[in-house]
Amino acid sequence: HTDHQNGEVLAASVNLDAIAIVEATDDGFVKVVSGDYPMITVDVNDLEKKDEEEGTTLSLIKGVLAGIKDHGGKVGGFKAYITSDVLIGAGLSSSAAFETIIGTIISGLYNDMTISPVDIAIIGQYAENVYFGKPCGLMDQTASSVGNLVHIDFADKKNPIIEGVSCDLGKYGYSLCITDTKGSHADLTPDYAAVPAEMRAAAAVFGKEVLHGVTMEELIEKSAEVRAVAGDRALLRAIHFVNENVRVQKEVAALKAEDFAEFLKVLKASGDSSYKFLQNVYTNHDVQHQNVSIALAISETVLGDNGACRVHGGGFAGTIQAFVKNEAVAEYKATMDKVFGEGACQILKIRKYGGMKVM
């Protein structure tokens, strides 16, 4: 998660889907039913942000519609029933998937599918930042909207450089396992918000808005000033960011060279840095609940040399990811399901496609 500092990321969409059955209407209202939840109705002529709507699905829909209009796109009414097997609140980007499907619907119904996947991602982030009230980066939305495994450089956030990266897990004899540790995301928004806020505070010492472009040598040189102005954790998180960008480049290079062992080595180093320096594995406001910490400890014990694991998503609660040798998957899944509940561990594949229209 370095996108909020204009950094580099390696992300992938997985084979969990949000699917909508859609019909255009001429009454100027968007009506959405998602699963068993009540219908949400939005007037496309009233897209003003309302503070009392923050944190709701309604705010995401309004934000996407407003974002598309601001980008010069057309909007209109529709009815949609959405079903999804993306786990909500488990760090698997359910909100990004939802933003992507709403953007894709509008692109398909009113813009001849001309709104690019990257623009839909940017609009989704806008909806989440401004209307929903969560200061997320752009990584989740880009992975959901563009699809496949992607290396993204956010140096120019308005024009991110997106590069497809090939990775056939089957060829290497590994599976991707995602375990939902069932930790609650309630009251964690301040923890998520503190990560970019503290990094920006550290960047301000260098006269910058974000940490992109700050070097490790500069961080060390001004470490005392960063600590005095932004605090010790801000310096640790800044150190994570600078080194994480290098690790992204190493991961991409390893995959291109088909050196999966090196990829796993760097992935583990990234996870260790997240734990020690980014400090997003548990909230220090509630040290008695450390679902992710337990999942990582058990994973490392069970896997040994049969895989690598790390915190997944924004952290603090939710999920971990593990690349597991195929012959060890059954035992690993059984163990994680025993600890966190039946079905907690899912075996996933990389999804080739992002948002798309199916006729």
CSV table of C-alpha atoms in Angstrom, one decimal, residues 18 25 32 41 47 74 84 105-106 108 114-115 123 196 237 245 256 283 292 317 330 350:
chain,number,residue,atom,x,y,z
A,18,ALA,CA,-19.4,-9.0,-8.4
A,25,THR,CA,-34.5,3.5,-17.2
A,32,VAL,CA,-29.7,-0.9,-6.8
A,41,THR,CA,-32.3,4.8,-4.7
A,47,LEU,CA,-25.5,14.1,-6.6
A,74,LYS,CA,-22.9,10.8,-19.3
A,84,SER,CA,-21.1,-10.8,-5.2
A,105,ILE,CA,-22.6,-0.1,-15.7
A,106,ILE,CA,-22.7,3.6,-16.5
A,108,GLY,CA,-21.9,0.4,-20.7
A,114,THR,CA,-15.6,4.3,-23.6
A,115,ILE,CA,-14.7,5.1,-20.0
A,123,ILE,CA,-13.5,7.7,-10.2
A,196,PRO,CA,-1.0,8.2,4.8
A,237,ARG,CA,6.5,4.1,8.1
A,245,ASN,CA,9.2,0.6,-3.7
A,256,LYS,CA,9.8,-11.7,-15.3
A,283,THR,CA,-4.2,-1.8,16.2
A,292,VAL,CA,-3.8,-11.3,11.8
A,317,ALA,CA,-7.9,-6.9,10.8
A,330,ALA,CA,-4.8,-29.4,2.1
A,350,ILE,CA,-5.6,-14.7,-10.6
